CSV table of C-alpha atoms in Angstrom, one decimal:
chain,number,residue,atom,x,y,z
A,1,MET,CA,22.6,24.0,21.6
A,2,ALA,CA,21.4,20.6,20.5
A,3,LEU,CA,20.2,19.3,17.3
A,4,PRO,CA,16.9,18.4,16.2
A,5,THR,CA,16.3,14.7,16.1
A,6,LEU,CA,14.3,12.4,14.6
A,7,PHE,CA,13.6,8.8,16.3
A,8,TYR,CA,12.7,7.1,13.5
A,9,GLY,CA,11.5,3.0,13.4
A,10,VAL,CA,12.6,0.3,11.3
A,11,PRO,CA,11.5,-1.7,9.3
A,12,SER,CA,9.9,0.7,6.8
A,13,GLY,CA,7.9,2.8,9.9
A,14,CYS,CA,5.9,5.8,8.9
A,15,SER,CA,8.8,8.1,10.3
A,16,PHE,CA,9.8,7.5,6.5
A,17,GLY,CA,7.9,10.8,5.6
A,18,SER,CA,9.6,12.7,8.8
A,19,ILE,CA,12.9,12.0,7.3
A,20,VAL,CA,12.2,12.8,3.9
A,21,ALA,CA,10.9,16.5,5.2
A,22,LEU,CA,13.6,17.2,7.2
A,23,GLU,CA,15.8,16.4,4.0
A,24,TRP,CA,13.8,18.6,1.5
A,25,LEU,CA,13.7,21.5,4.6
A,26,GLY,CA,17.6,21.5,4.5
A,27,ARG,CA,18.1,22.3,7.8
A,28,PRO,CA,20.9,20.1,10.5
A,29,TYR,CA,19.6,17.9,12.5
A,30,GLN,CA,20.5,13.9,13.8
A,31,LEU,CA,18.5,10.8,13.6
A,32,CYS,CA,17.8,8.0,16.5
A,33,ARG,CA,17.2,4.3,15.3
A,34,ILE,CA,15.0,2.9,16.6
A,35,ALA,CA,14.0,-1.2,16.1
A,36,MET,CA,10.8,-2.4,15.8
A,37,PRO,CA,9.3,-3.9,17.9
A,38,GLU,CA,12.0,-4.6,20.6
A,39,GLU,CA,13.5,-1.1,21.2
A,40,VAL,CA,10.4,1.0,20.7
A,41,THR,CA,8.4,-0.5,23.7
A,42,SER,CA,11.7,-0.5,25.9
A,43,ALA,CA,11.7,1.4,29.2
A,44,ASP,CA,14.2,3.8,27.6
A,45,TYR,CA,12.1,4.5,24.8
A,46,ARG,CA,9.1,5.1,27.1
A,47,ARG,CA,11.2,8.1,28.1
A,48,ILE,CA,11.2,9.7,25.1
A,49,ASN,CA,7.6,8.5,23.7
A,50,PRO,CA,5.5,7.1,26.4
A,51,ILE,CA,2.7,5.4,24.1
A,52,ALA,CA,6.4,3.4,22.4
A,53,GLU,CA,5.5,5.0,19.1
A,54,THR,CA,7.5,6.9,16.1
A,55,PRO,CA,8.1,9.0,15.0
A,56,THR,CA,9.3,11.1,18.0
A,57,LEU,CA,11.1,14.5,16.9
A,58,MET,CA,12.9,16.2,19.8
A,59,THR,CA,13.6,19.6,19.4
A,60,GLU,CA,16.7,21.9,20.2
A,61,THR,CA,15.3,22.0,23.9
A,62,GLY,CA,14.3,19.0,24.9
A,63,ALA,CA,10.8,19.5,24.2
A,64,ARG,CA,9.0,16.1,22.7
A,65,ILE,CA,6.5,16.2,19.7
A,66,SER,CA,4.9,12.9,18.6
A,67,GLU,CA,2.6,12.1,15.6
A,68,SER,CA,4.1,12.3,12.0
A,69,MET,CA,1.3,15.0,11.3
A,70,ALA,CA,1.9,17.6,14.4
A,71,ILE,CA,6.4,16.7,13.3
A,72,LEU,CA,5.1,17.5,9.6
A,73,ASN,CA,3.5,20.9,10.9
A,74,HIS,CA,6.3,21.9,13.3
A,75,LEU,CA,8.8,21.2,10.5
A,76,GLY,CA,6.3,23.4,8.0
A,77,ALA,CA,6.6,26.0,9.9
A,78,ARG,CA,9.9,26.5,9.7
A,79,GLY,CA,9.7,25.7,5.6
A,80,VAL,CA,7.0,28.8,4.8
A,81,GLY,CA,9.7,30.0,2.6
A,82,THR,CA,10.5,26.8,1.1
A,83,GLY,CA,7.0,26.0,-0.3
A,84,LEU,CA,7.0,22.6,1.5
A,85,SER,CA,4.0,24.1,3.7
A,86,PHE,CA,1.8,27.6,4.2
A,87,ALA,CA,1.2,30.0,6.4
A,88,GLN,CA,-1.1,29.1,9.1
A,89,GLY,CA,-4.3,31.0,8.5
A,90,THR,CA,-4.1,31.0,4.7
A,91,GLU,CA,-6.0,28.7,2.5
A,92,ASP,CA,-3.1,26.9,1.2
A,93,PHE,CA,-2.3,26.3,4.6
A,94,ASP,CA,-6.0,24.6,5.2
A,95,ARG,CA,-5.6,22.7,2.1
A,96,LEU,CA,-2.1,21.0,3.1
A,97,ASN,CA,-3.8,20.1,6.7
A,98,GLN,CA,-6.6,19.2,5.4
A,99,LEU,CA,-4.5,16.7,3.1
A,100,LEU,CA,-1.7,15.6,5.7
A,101,ALA,CA,-5.5,14.9,8.5
A,102,TYR,CA,-6.2,12.2,5.5
A,103,LEU,CA,-2.9,10.7,4.8
A,104,ASN,CA,-3.1,10.2,9.1
A,105,THR,CA,-6.1,8.8,9.3
A,106,THR,CA,-8.0,7.2,6.0
A,107,PHE,CA,-4.8,6.2,4.0
A,108,PHE,CA,-2.6,5.2,7.3
A,109,SER,CA,-5.3,3.1,9.2
A,110,ALA,CA,-6.2,1.4,5.6
A,111,PHE,CA,-3.5,-0.5,6.1
A,112,SER,CA,-3.8,-1.4,10.0
A,113,PRO,CA,-6.0,-4.5,9.4
A,114,LEU,CA,-3.1,-5.8,7.0
A,115,TRP,CA,-0.1,-5.2,9.6
A,116,TYR,CA,-2.0,-6.6,12.2
A,117,SER,CA,-2.9,-9.9,10.2
A,118,LEU,CA,1.0,-10.1,9.3
A,119,GLU,CA,2.2,-9.3,12.6
A,120,HIS,CA,0.4,-11.6,14.7
A,121,ALA,CA,1.2,-15.2,13.4
A,122,GLU,CA,-0.6,-16.6,16.3
A,123,LEU,CA,-3.7,-15.9,14.8
A,124,PRO,CA,-5.9,-18.6,13.4
A,125,GLU,CA,-5.8,-18.5,9.6
A,126,SER,CA,-9.2,-17.6,9.1
A,127,GLU,CA,-8.6,-14.5,11.6
A,128,LYS,CA,-6.2,-13.6,9.4
A,129,GLN,CA,-7.7,-13.9,6.1
A,130,ALA,CA,-10.9,-12.4,7.3
A,131,LEU,CA,-8.3,-8.8,8.6
A,132,ARG,CA,-6.6,-9.0,4.9
A,133,ASN,CA,-9.8,-8.8,3.2
A,134,HIS,CA,-11.2,-5.9,5.6
A,135,GLY,CA,-7.7,-4.2,5.0
A,136,ALA,CA,-7.2,-5.0,1.2
A,137,ARG,CA,-11.1,-3.2,0.9
A,138,LYS,CA,-9.6,0.0,2.6
A,139,VAL,CA,-6.9,0.2,1.1
A,140,VAL,CA,-8.3,0.4,-2.6
A,141,SER,CA,-10.7,3.1,-1.2
A,142,ALA,CA,-8.7,5.1,0.3
A,143,HIS,CA,-6.6,5.0,-2.9
A,144,GLY,CA,-9.8,6.0,-4.7
A,145,LYS,CA,-10.6,9.0,-2.8
A,146,LEU,CA,-7.1,10.0,-3.2
A,147,GLU,CA,-6.6,10.4,-6.9
A,148,ALA,CA,-10.3,11.8,-6.9
A,149,LEU,CA,-8.6,14.5,-4.2
A,150,MET,CA,-5.6,14.9,-6.6
A,151,GLY,CA,-6.9,16.7,-9.3
A,152,ASP,CA,-4.8,17.2,-11.9
A,153,THR,CA,-1.0,18.1,-10.8
A,154,PRO,CA,1.9,16.5,-10.4
A,155,TRP,CA,2.0,16.8,-6.7
A,156,LEU,CA,-1.1,16.6,-4.6
A,157,LEU,CA,-1.5,20.0,-3.6
A,158,GLY,CA,-0.4,21.6,-7.1
A,159,GLY,CA,2.8,22.1,-9.1
A,160,HIS,CA,5.3,21.7,-6.5
A,161,ARG,CA,5.9,19.5,-3.8
A,162,THR,CA,4.8,19.5,-0.5
A,163,LEU,CA,5.7,18.1,2.8
A,164,ALA,CA,2.0,16.0,1.7
A,165,ASP,CA,3.6,14.4,-0.6
A,166,ALA,CA,6.8,13.6,1.8
A,167,TYR,CA,4.3,11.6,4.0
A,168,PHE,CA,2.6,10.2,1.2
A,169,ILE,CA,5.6,8.3,-0.2
A,170,GLY,CA,6.4,6.9,3.5
A,171,ILE,CA,2.5,4.9,4.0
A,172,ALA,CA,2.5,4.3,-0.2
A,173,ARG,CA,5.2,1.8,-0.3
A,174,TRP,CA,3.5,-0.2,2.4
A,175,THR,CA,1.7,-1.8,-0.8
A,176,ARG,CA,5.5,-3.8,-1.3
A,177,TYR,CA,4.2,-5.4,1.8
A,178,HIS,CA,0.7,-6.1,1.1
A,179,GLU,CA,0.1,-7.0,-2.6
A,180,VAL,CA,-3.6,-5.9,-2.4
A,181,LEU,CA,-4.3,-3.4,-5.3
A,182,ASP,CA,-2.0,-2.3,-8.5
A,183,ARG,CA,-1.3,1.0,-8.2
A,184,ARG,CA,-1.5,1.3,-12.3
A,185,ASP,CA,-5.3,1.6,-11.4
A,186,TYR,CA,-4.5,4.8,-9.9
A,187,PRO,CA,-2.7,6.6,-12.6
A,188,LYS,CA,-2.2,9.8,-10.9
A,189,LEU,CA,-0.9,8.0,-7.8
A,190,GLN,CA,1.5,5.8,-10.0
A,191,GLY,CA,2.9,9.3,-11.1
A,192,LEU,CA,2.9,10.3,-8.3
A,193,PHE,CA,5.0,7.9,-6.6
A,194,GLU,CA,7.2,6.9,-9.3
A,195,ARG,CA,8.2,11.3,-9.2
A,196,LEU,CA,8.4,10.5,-5.4
A,197,GLU,CA,11.0,7.4,-5.8
A,198,ALA,CA,13.2,9.4,-7.7
A,199,ASP,CA,13.7,12.5,-5.4
A,200,ALA,CA,17.1,12.4,-3.6
A,201,GLY,CA,15.5,13.1,-0.7
A,202,VAL,CA,13.6,9.8,-0.5
A,203,ARG,CA,16.5,8.1,-2.4
A,204,PHE,CA,18.1,9.6,0.9
A,205,ALA,CA,15.5,8.1,3.2
A,206,HIS,CA,15.8,4.5,1.7
A,207,ALA,CA,19.3,4.6,2.2
A,208,ILE,CA,19.2,5.5,6.4
A,209,GLU,CA,16.5,2.7,6.5
A,210,LYS,CA,18.8,0.2,5.1
A,211,GLY,CA,21.5,1.2,7.1
A,212,GLU,CA,23.7,3.0,4.7
A,213,THR,CA,25.1,6.4,4.9
A,214,PRO,CA,24.3,8.5,2.3
A,215,GLN,CA,25.4,12.3,1.9
A,216,GLY,CA,21.9,13.4,1.1
A,217,SER,CA,21.5,17.0,1.2
A,218,GLY,CA,24.1,17.9,3.8
A,219,ALA,CA,21.4,18.8,6.7
A,220,PHE,CA,22.1,15.3,8.3
A,221,GLN,CA,24.6,15.2,10.8
A,222,GLY,CA,24.9,12.0,11.9
A,223,HIS,CA,22.7,9.1,13.9
A,224,ILE,CA,23.5,9.5,17.7
A,225,ARG,CA,22.1,6.3,20.2
A,226,LEU,CA,19.3,6.1,22.6
A,227,ALA,CA,21.4,6.4,25.9
A,228,GLU,CA,22.7,9.8,24.4
A,229,ALA,CA,19.6,11.1,23.6
A,230,LEU,CA,18.1,10.5,27.1
A,231,ARG,CA,21.3,12.4,28.6
A,232,ARG,CA,19.1,15.7,26.9
A,233,LEU,CA,16.0,15.0,28.5
A,234,PRO,CA,15.1,18.1,30.9
A,235,ALA,CA,16.0,17.0,34.4
């Protein structure tokens, strides 16, 4: 049977968190590298994901799951025993799902005006500046709310890392492109960011994005090409 395959976008896609989660989970998987915006909008990739977005996870059976939150919950169901997720119906699962939803909506979307301004050079400078100003306010607000949600624990949900931390680091690093705040103004988030950047799974994901061939946990079984993945689609 084929291995689960994650289609991840480069450069610096939000797929990053799903790569980290796969490394933490430690089960065999493959990756398929999708260049943005050219390859992600191609007719071939639209056969994998009709809305032309990454990440997408192709399961062992060839079924596809898109949207980071859905992928992380799928992986989480396989990682309950690892502490990365929790059994559905428990209070801990509800807390994790709530935090993933916040990261997937408020935290992620706060950067959208900034990305739009950066990626659309044809816009008048006045419009780009308005987008940057709007995005900066949203990013500052999102960080402040997440700082309050975090409490006094080393990880987002308590004393050990969960899938929420994997998703957080994939988005939080975007402040390197958009210098709209100083994370040191949010000491809890700054500490979390530093812990995650030192994590082996996060270092692995950074190396993958750079096109390197890191060793990782041993779960990673290599890249496949999009054409090969397409042959796995159900007839």
